């Protein structure tokens, strides 16, 4: 497996010279400043590739080439958006970049309620607290029917939290939730969030699936012709949230997606943290079943609670047995002759990470710890 590191380019406070000291061979990056739906020019791609290669890396994975929200809602004339996406793929292929990660999550890429939850022996992690999220949906956002999507325990906890929450507590909660917005989208206030959520009114799971199938039918044949592997990222968290449907949360969801356009170019980014946050998901089984269609791996760990809460655990702790996920991926590499890129995902905030202006979850020391642990697992298994 090939070690990579996510780098946000001009939006990343961690320079490539620091990343070089982690030992990573490849970079995972994107052109985050380009609005969704517009073409990534070959010139812009070449400039980013040159920057990465000059620092001693290869640009192994695009994460992400974003899917426009109109594609997810199925609204408007999408022919131009699909054409632009295919042209961006062609421009990436011309620069030698052959793995493209994307997601089909409505509005938010990921959702957390705490960006600095304390962990044992020091440090902080990202956390999703079901009670806080219930409080937000029921009492701050005022979303009708939101109480039907939470456990009784989470609802009771949310009712208690809101009683003592200060204006600053509420503002911090909104900021944490908004941290999962894609990079090219401005942060919403509560009214703005209500407005954007309204664009998904009436979009059911089946309709969102149909819109994903149309997207795959439009882009996967072009990707296959270009030698590009597309790999969908699972939902984070793997459940409906804010009234938005989620359709890549379980093994059966992944199976449906890969069968929707049954081509090796239509693949999976296996994210052990996203899928692992749903109790009942068997990560080693998912890895074993879909190993030959896994084109990229996000390796992290989570600890889950019965009420639906979870937090980012250290890579060798938590509820996911990471070695049992990596083993079938190594076996697939041996069968197919591939070298699957992976990255240590969502590290804790540790030591000199504090005070650094980095993307939430994308610390230097925390991810370096995770990478070292993953490197040890792979070395032991091979």
CSV table of C-alpha atoms in Angstrom, one decimal:
chain,number,residue,atom,x,y,z
A,1,UNK,CA,0.0,0.0,0.0
A,2,UNK,CA,1.2,3.5,-0.9
A,3,UNK,CA,1.5,6.1,1.9
A,4,UNK,CA,-0.1,9.4,1.0
A,5,UNK,CA,-0.9,12.6,2.9
A,6,UNK,CA,-3.8,15.0,2.4
A,7,UNK,CA,-2.7,18.5,1.6
A,8,UNK,CA,-5.0,21.5,1.0
A,9,UNK,CA,-2.6,23.5,-1.1
A,10,UNK,CA,-2.8,27.2,-0.6
A,11,UNK,CA,-5.4,26.7,2.2
A,12,UNK,CA,-3.1,24.4,4.2
A,13,UNK,CA,-0.8,25.8,7.0
A,14,UNK,CA,1.4,22.7,6.8
A,15,UNK,CA,4.0,23.1,4.2
A,16,UNK,CA,5.1,20.3,1.9
A,17,UNK,CA,8.6,20.5,3.4
A,18,UNK,CA,7.1,19.4,6.8
A,19,UNK,CA,5.0,16.6,5.1
A,20,UNK,CA,8.2,15.3,3.5
A,21,UNK,CA,9.5,14.5,7.0
A,22,UNK,CA,6.6,12.1,7.6
A,23,UNK,CA,7.9,9.7,5.0
A,24,UNK,CA,4.8,9.8,2.9
A,25,UNK,CA,5.5,9.2,-0.8
A,26,UNK,CA,2.4,10.7,-2.3
A,27,UNK,CA,0.0,13.7,-1.9
A,28,UNK,CA,-3.8,13.7,-1.9
A,29,UNK,CA,-5.0,17.2,-3.0
A,30,UNK,CA,-7.5,19.2,-5.0
A,31,UNK,CA,-8.0,22.6,-6.6
A,32,UNK,CA,-10.2,23.8,-3.7
A,33,UNK,CA,-10.5,27.4,-5.0
A,34,UNK,CA,-12.4,26.4,-8.2
A,35,UNK,CA,-16.2,26.7,-7.8
A,36,UNK,CA,-18.2,23.5,-8.1
A,37,UNK,CA,-19.3,22.6,-11.6
A,38,UNK,CA,-16.5,24.6,-13.4
A,39,UNK,CA,-13.7,22.9,-15.4
A,40,UNK,CA,-10.4,22.3,-13.8
A,41,UNK,CA,-8.0,23.5,-16.5
A,42,UNK,CA,-5.0,21.5,-17.5
A,43,UNK,CA,-2.8,24.5,-16.8
A,44,UNK,CA,-4.1,24.7,-13.2
A,45,UNK,CA,-3.7,21.0,-12.7
A,46,UNK,CA,-0.2,21.1,-14.1
A,47,UNK,CA,0.8,23.9,-11.8
A,48,UNK,CA,-0.4,22.0,-8.7
A,49,UNK,CA,1.3,18.8,-10.0
A,50,UNK,CA,4.6,20.6,-10.5
A,51,UNK,CA,4.4,22.2,-7.1
A,52,UNK,CA,3.9,18.7,-5.5
A,53,UNK,CA,6.6,17.0,-7.6
A,54,UNK,CA,9.1,19.8,-7.0
A,55,UNK,CA,8.8,19.0,-3.3
A,56,UNK,CA,9.6,15.4,-3.9
A,57,UNK,CA,6.1,13.8,-4.1
A,58,UNK,CA,3.7,12.4,-6.6
A,59,UNK,CA,0.1,13.6,-6.8
A,60,UNK,CA,-1.6,10.3,-6.3
A,61,UNK,CA,-5.2,11.1,-5.6
A,62,UNK,CA,-7.6,13.9,-6.2
A,63,UNK,CA,-9.8,14.5,-3.2
A,64,UNK,CA,-12.2,15.6,-4.2
A,65,UNK,CA,-13.4,16.5,-7.6
A,66,UNK,CA,-16.7,17.8,-6.1
A,67,UNK,CA,-20.2,17.0,-7.4
A,68,UNK,CA,-22.4,20.0,-7.9
A,69,UNK,CA,-25.4,20.2,-5.6
A,70,UNK,CA,-27.7,20.4,-8.6
A,71,UNK,CA,-26.6,16.9,-9.6
A,72,UNK,CA,-27.5,15.7,-6.2
A,73,UNK,CA,-30.9,17.3,-6.2
A,74,UNK,CA,-31.5,16.5,-9.9
A,75,UNK,CA,-32.5,20.1,-10.7
A,76,UNK,CA,-31.8,22.3,-13.7
A,77,UNK,CA,-30.1,21.5,-17.0
A,78,UNK,CA,-27.2,19.3,-16.0
A,79,UNK,CA,-25.7,18.7,-19.4
A,80,UNK,CA,-23.1,21.4,-19.0
A,81,UNK,CA,-22.2,20.3,-15.5
A,82,UNK,CA,-21.6,16.7,-16.6
A,83,UNK,CA,-19.6,17.9,-19.6
A,84,UNK,CA,-17.4,20.0,-17.4
A,85,UNK,CA,-16.8,17.1,-15.0
A,86,UNK,CA,-15.8,14.9,-17.9
A,87,UNK,CA,-13.5,17.6,-19.2
A,88,UNK,CA,-11.9,17.9,-15.8
A,89,UNK,CA,-11.3,14.2,-15.7
A,90,UNK,CA,-9.7,14.4,-19.2
A,91,UNK,CA,-7.4,17.2,-18.0
A,92,UNK,CA,-6.4,15.2,-14.9
A,93,UNK,CA,-5.6,12.2,-17.0
A,94,UNK,CA,-3.5,14.3,-19.3
A,95,UNK,CA,-1.4,15.2,-16.3
A,96,UNK,CA,-1.1,11.6,-15.2
A,97,UNK,CA,-3.5,11.6,-12.2
A,98,UNK,CA,-5.7,8.5,-12.3
A,99,UNK,CA,-7.5,8.2,-9.0
A,100,UNK,CA,-10.4,10.6,-8.1
A,101,UNK,CA,-12.3,10.5,-4.8
A,102,UNK,CA,-15.7,12.2,-4.5
A,103,UNK,CA,-18.7,12.0,-2.3
A,104,UNK,CA,-22.5,12.3,-2.8
A,105,UNK,CA,-23.4,13.7,0.6
A,106,UNK,CA,-26.0,16.5,0.4
A,107,UNK,CA,-24.8,19.9,1.7
A,108,UNK,CA,-22.2,18.8,4.3
A,109,UNK,CA,-19.1,16.7,3.6
A,110,UNK,CA,-19.0,15.6,7.3
A,111,UNK,CA,-20.7,16.5,10.5
A,112,UNK,CA,-19.3,16.9,14.1
A,113,UNK,CA,-20.5,18.7,17.1
A,114,UNK,CA,-17.1,19.1,18.8
A,115,UNK,CA,-13.8,19.9,17.1
A,116,UNK,CA,-11.7,19.7,20.3
A,117,UNK,CA,-13.1,17.0,22.6
A,118,UNK,CA,-10.5,16.0,25.3
A,119,UNK,CA,-9.0,12.6,25.1
A,120,UNK,CA,-7.2,10.5,27.7
A,121,UNK,CA,-3.6,11.6,28.6
A,122,UNK,CA,-3.9,14.9,26.7
A,123,UNK,CA,-4.8,16.0,23.3
A,124,UNK,CA,-8.2,16.5,21.6
A,125,UNK,CA,-10.3,14.8,18.9
A,126,UNK,CA,-13.3,15.4,16.7
A,127,UNK,CA,-16.6,14.2,18.2
A,128,UNK,CA,-20.2,13.7,17.2
A,129,UNK,CA,-22.4,14.0,20.3
A,130,UNK,CA,-25.9,12.8,19.4
A,131,UNK,CA,-27.5,14.8,22.3
A,132,UNK,CA,-26.0,18.1,21.0
A,133,UNK,CA,-27.0,17.3,17.4
A,134,UNK,CA,-30.5,16.6,18.6
A,135,UNK,CA,-30.6,19.8,20.5
A,136,UNK,CA,-29.4,21.7,17.4
A,137,UNK,CA,-32.0,20.2,15.1
A,138,UNK,CA,-34.9,20.4,17.5
A,139,UNK,CA,-34.3,23.6,19.4
A,140,UNK,CA,-32.0,25.8,17.3
A,141,UNK,CA,-32.8,24.8,13.7
A,142,UNK,CA,-36.4,23.9,14.6
A,143,UNK,CA,-36.5,21.1,12.0
A,144,UNK,CA,-40.0,19.5,12.0
A,145,UNK,CA,-39.8,15.7,12.6
A,146,UNK,CA,-36.2,15.8,13.8
A,147,UNK,CA,-37.1,14.0,17.1
A,148,UNK,CA,-37.9,10.9,15.0
A,149,UNK,CA,-34.3,10.5,14.0
A,150,UNK,CA,-32.7,10.3,17.4
A,151,UNK,CA,-32.9,7.8,20.3
A,152,UNK,CA,-34.8,8.7,23.4
A,153,UNK,CA,-31.5,9.0,25.3
A,154,UNK,CA,-30.2,11.5,22.7
A,155,UNK,CA,-33.4,13.5,22.8
A,156,UNK,CA,-33.4,13.7,26.6
A,157,UNK,CA,-29.7,14.7,26.6
A,158,UNK,CA,-30.5,17.4,24.0
A,159,UNK,CA,-33.3,18.8,26.1
A,160,UNK,CA,-31.0,19.0,29.1
A,161,UNK,CA,-28.1,20.6,27.0
A,162,UNK,CA,-30.3,23.4,25.6
A,163,UNK,CA,-31.5,24.4,29.1
A,164,UNK,CA,-28.0,25.5,30.1
A,165,UNK,CA,-26.4,26.4,26.8
A,166,UNK,CA,-25.2,29.9,26.5
A,167,UNK,CA,-25.2,31.9,23.3
A,168,UNK,CA,-21.5,31.1,22.9
A,169,UNK,CA,-22.2,27.4,23.3
A,170,UNK,CA,-24.8,27.6,20.6
A,171,UNK,CA,-22.5,29.6,18.3
A,172,UNK,CA,-19.7,27.0,18.9
A,173,UNK,CA,-22.0,24.2,18.0
A,174,UNK,CA,-23.1,25.9,14.8
A,175,UNK,CA,-19.4,26.5,13.9
A,176,UNK,CA,-18.5,22.9,14.5
A,177,UNK,CA,-21.3,21.7,12.3
A,178,UNK,CA,-20.4,24.2,9.6
A,179,UNK,CA,-16.8,23.0,9.7
A,180,UNK,CA,-18.0,20.1,7.5
A,181,UNK,CA,-19.0,22.3,4.6
A,182,UNK,CA,-17.0,21.9,1.4
A,183,UNK,CA,-14.1,24.3,1.0
A,184,UNK,CA,-15.6,26.3,-1.7
A,185,UNK,CA,-18.8,27.0,0.2
A,186,UNK,CA,-19.3,29.9,2.6
A,187,UNK,CA,-20.4,29.2,6.2
A,188,UNK,CA,-24.2,29.5,6.8
A,189,UNK,CA,-26.0,31.0,9.7
A,190,UNK,CA,-29.1,29.2,11.0
A,191,UNK,CA,-31.4,30.9,8.5
A,192,UNK,CA,-29.0,30.2,5.7
A,193,UNK,CA,-28.8,26.6,6.6
A,194,UNK,CA,-32.6,26.4,6.7
A,195,UNK,CA,-32.6,27.8,3.2
A,196,UNK,CA,-30.1,25.4,1.7
A,197,UNK,CA,-31.8,22.5,3.4
A,198,UNK,CA,-35.0,23.5,1.7
A,199,UNK,CA,-33.5,22.8,-1.7
A,200,UNK,CA,-33.6,19.1,-0.7
A,201,UNK,CA,-37.3,19.2,0.3
A,202,UNK,CA,-38.9,16.1,-1.1
A,203,UNK,CA,-35.7,14.4,-2.2
A,204,UNK,CA,-36.0,10.9,-1.0
A,205,UNK,CA,-33.4,8.1,-0.6
A,206,UNK,CA,-34.6,6.6,-3.9
A,207,UNK,CA,-34.5,9.9,-5.7
A,208,UNK,CA,-31.0,10.6,-4.4
A,209,UNK,CA,-29.9,7.1,-5.5
A,210,UNK,CA,-31.4,7.8,-8.9
A,211,UNK,CA,-29.4,11.1,-9.2
A,212,UNK,CA,-26.2,9.2,-8.2
A,213,UNK,CA,-26.9,6.6,-10.8
A,214,UNK,CA,-27.3,9.2,-13.5
A,215,UNK,CA,-24.1,10.9,-12.4
A,216,UNK,CA,-22.3,7.5,-12.6
A,217,UNK,CA,-23.7,6.8,-16.1
A,218,UNK,CA,-22.6,10.2,-17.3
A,219,UNK,CA,-19.0,10.1,-15.9
A,220,UNK,CA,-17.8,6.5,-15.3
A,221,UNK,CA,-17.6,5.5,-19.0
A,222,UNK,CA,-15.4,8.6,-19.7
A,223,UNK,CA,-13.3,7.8,-16.6
A,224,UNK,CA,-12.8,4.2,-17.8
A,225,UNK,CA,-11.7,5.4,-21.2
A,226,UNK,CA,-9.2,7.7,-19.6
A,227,UNK,CA,-7.8,5.1,-17.3
A,228,UNK,CA,-9.2,6.9,-14.2
A,229,UNK,CA,-10.6,5.2,-11.2
A,230,UNK,CA,-13.5,6.9,-9.5
A,231,UNK,CA,-14.0,6.1,-5.8
A,232,UNK,CA,-17.0,7.3,-3.7
A,233,UNK,CA,-16.4,8.2,-0.1
A,234,UNK,CA,-19.0,6.9,2.4
A,235,UNK,CA,-21.3,9.1,4.4
A,236,UNK,CA,-20.0,10.8,7.5
A,237,UNK,CA,-21.8,10.1,9.8
A,238,UNK,CA,-23.4,7.1,8.1
A,239,UNK,CA,-27.0,8.1,8.8
A,240,UNK,CA,-29.5,10.6,7.7
A,241,UNK,CA,-28.9,14.0,9.3
A,242,UNK,CA,-30.6,17.4,9.2
A,243,UNK,CA,-33.4,15.7,7.3
A,244,UNK,CA,-31.0,14.9,4.4
A,245,UNK,CA,-30.9,11.4,3.0
A,246,UNK,CA,-27.6,9.5,3.0
A,247,UNK,CA,-27.1,6.6,0.6
A,248,UNK,CA,-23.6,5.4,1.1
A,249,UNK,CA,-23.7,4.2,4.7
A,250,UNK,CA,-23.8,0.4,4.7
A,251,UNK,CA,-22.5,-2.6,2.9
A,252,UNK,CA,-25.8,-2.9,0.9
A,253,UNK,CA,-25.5,0.7,-0.1
A,254,UNK,CA,-21.9,0.2,-1.4
A,255,UNK,CA,-23.1,-3.0,-3.3
A,256,UNK,CA,-25.9,-1.0,-4.9
A,257,UNK,CA,-23.6,1.8,-6.0
A,258,UNK,CA,-21.0,-0.5,-7.5
A,259,UNK,CA,-23.7,-2.5,-9.4
A,260,UNK,CA,-25.4,0.7,-10.6
A,261,UNK,CA,-22.6,1.0,-13.2
A,262,UNK,CA,-20.7,-2.3,-13.0
A,263,UNK,CA,-17.3,-1.2,-14.2
A,264,UNK,CA,-14.0,-1.5,-12.3
A,265,UNK,CA,-13.6,2.3,-12.7
A,266,UNK,CA,-16.6,2.7,-10.4
A,267,UNK,CA,-15.0,2.0,-7.1
A,268,UNK,CA,-15.0,2.8,-3.4
A,269,UNK,CA,-12.9,4.9,-1.0
A,270,UNK,CA,-13.0,2.7,2.1
A,271,UNK,CA,-13.2,5.0,5.1
A,272,UNK,CA,-12.9,3.0,8.3
A,273,UNK,CA,-14.0,5.9,10.4
A,274,UNK,CA,-17.1,6.9,8.4
A,275,UNK,CA,-18.4,3.3,8.0
A,276,UNK,CA,-17.1,2.4,11.4
A,277,UNK,CA,-19.3,5.1,13.1
A,278,UNK,CA,-22.4,2.9,12.3
A,279,UNK,CA,-22.8,0.0,14.7
A,280,UNK,CA,-23.5,-3.1,12.7
A,281,UNK,CA,-21.2,-2.3,9.9
A,282,UNK,CA,-18.6,-5.1,9.7
A,283,UNK,CA,-15.5,-3.3,8.3
A,284,UNK,CA,-13.3,-6.4,7.7
A,285,UNK,CA,-16.2,-8.0,5.8
A,286,UNK,CA,-16.8,-4.9,3.7
A,287,UNK,CA,-13.1,-4.7,2.9
A,288,UNK,CA,-13.0,-8.4,2.0
A,289,UNK,CA,-16.2,-8.2,-0.2
A,290,UNK,CA,-15.2,-5.1,-2.2
A,291,UNK,CA,-11.4,-5.2,-2.0
A,292,UNK,CA,-10.9,-5.4,-5.7
A,293,UNK,CA,-13.0,-2.2,-6.2
A,294,UNK,CA,-11.3,-0.3,-3.4
A,295,UNK,CA,-9.1,2.4,-5.1
A,296,UNK,CA,-8.3,4.5,-2.1
A,297,UNK,CA,-8.3,4.0,1.7
A,298,UNK,CA,-8.9,6.4,4.6
A,299,UNK,CA,-7.7,4.6,7.7
A,300,UNK,CA,-8.8,5.9,11.0
A,301,UNK,CA,-10.7,4.6,14.0
A,302,UNK,CA,-13.8,5.6,16.0
A,303,UNK,CA,-15.3,4.7,19.4
A,304,UNK,CA,-19.1,4.5,19.3
A,305,UNK,CA,-21.8,4.9,21.9
A,306,UNK,CA,-25.3,3.3,21.9
A,307,UNK,CA,-27.1,6.6,21.4
A,308,UNK,CA,-25.3,7.2,18.1
A,309,UNK,CA,-22.5,9.4,19.4
A,310,UNK,CA,-18.9,8.6,18.3
A,311,UNK,CA,-15.5,10.2,18.5
A,312,UNK,CA,-12.2,9.8,16.6
A,313,UNK,CA,-10.1,7.3,18.4
A,314,UNK,CA,-6.4,6.6,18.1
A,315,UNK,CA,-5.7,4.5,15.1
A,316,UNK,CA,-4.9,1.3,17.1
A,317,UNK,CA,-7.8,1.9,19.5
A,318,UNK,CA,-11.6,2.2,18.9
A,319,UNK,CA,-14.1,-0.2,17.6
A,320,UNK,CA,-12.6,-1.0,14.2
A,321,UNK,CA,-10.0,-3.8,14.0
A,322,UNK,CA,-7.7,-2.0,11.5
A,323,UNK,CA,-5.4,-5.0,10.7
A,324,UNK,CA,-8.4,-7.0,9.6
A,325,UNK,CA,-9.4,-4.3,7.2
A,326,UNK,CA,-5.9,-3.9,5.8
A,327,UNK,CA,-5.3,-7.6,5.3
A,328,UNK,CA,-7.8,-8.1,2.4
A,329,UNK,CA,-6.6,-4.9,0.8
A,330,UNK,CA,-3.0,-6.3,0.7
A,331,UNK,CA,-4.4,-9.6,-0.7
A,332,UNK,CA,-6.1,-7.6,-3.5
A,333,UNK,CA,-2.9,-5.9,-4.3
A,334,UNK,CA,-1.2,-9.3,-4.6
A,335,UNK,CA,-3.9,-10.5,-6.9
A,336,UNK,CA,-4.1,-7.4,-9.1
A,337,UNK,CA,-0.6,-6.0,-9.0
A,338,UNK,CA,-2.0,-2.6,-7.7
A,339,UNK,CA,-0.6,-0.4,-5.1
A,340,UNK,CA,-3.6,1.0,-3.2
A,341,UNK,CA,-3.0,4.6,-1.9
A,342,UNK,CA,-4.0,5.1,1.7
A,343,UNK,CA,-3.7,8.0,4.2
A,344,UNK,CA,-3.9,8.3,7.9
A,345,UNK,CA,-7.2,10.2,8.4
A,346,UNK,CA,-8.3,12.6,11.1
A,347,UNK,CA,-5.5,12.7,13.6
A,348,UNK,CA,-5.8,13.9,17.2
A,349,UNK,CA,-4.5,17.3,18.1
A,350,UNK,CA,-1.3,16.6,20.0
A,351,UNK,CA,1.8,18.4,21.2
A,352,UNK,CA,2.8,21.2,18.8
A,353,UNK,CA,-0.5,20.8,16.9
A,354,UNK,CA,-2.1,23.1,19.4
A,355,UNK,CA,-2.2,26.7,18.2
A,356,UNK,CA,-1.7,25.7,14.5
A,357,UNK,CA,-4.3,27.0,12.1
A,358,UNK,CA,-5.0,23.8,10.3
A,359,UNK,CA,-8.1,22.1,8.9
A,360,UNK,CA,-10.1,20.4,11.7
A,361,UNK,CA,-8.8,16.8,12.0
A,362,UNK,CA,-5.8,17.4,9.7
A,363,UNK,CA,-3.1,18.0,12.3
A,364,UNK,CA,0.6,17.2,11.6
A,365,UNK,CA,1.6,15.4,14.8
A,366,UNK,CA,-1.7,13.6,15.2
A,367,UNK,CA,-1.7,12.2,11.7
A,368,UNK,CA,2.0,11.4,11.9
A,369,UNK,CA,1.3,9.2,14.9
A,370,UNK,CA,-1.5,7.5,13.0
A,371,UNK,CA,0.7,7.0,9.9
A,372,UNK,CA,3.4,5.4,12.0
A,373,UNK,CA,1.0,3.0,13.6
A,374,UNK,CA,-0.5,2.1,10.2
A,375,UNK,CA,3.0,1.7,8.8
A,376,UNK,CA,3.7,-0.8,11.5
A,377,UNK,CA,0.5,-2.8,10.8
A,378,UNK,CA,1.3,-3.1,7.1
A,379,UNK,CA,4.9,-4.0,7.8
A,380,UNK,CA,3.8,-6.8,10.2
A,381,UNK,CA,1.2,-8.2,7.8
A,382,UNK,CA,3.7,-8.2,4.9
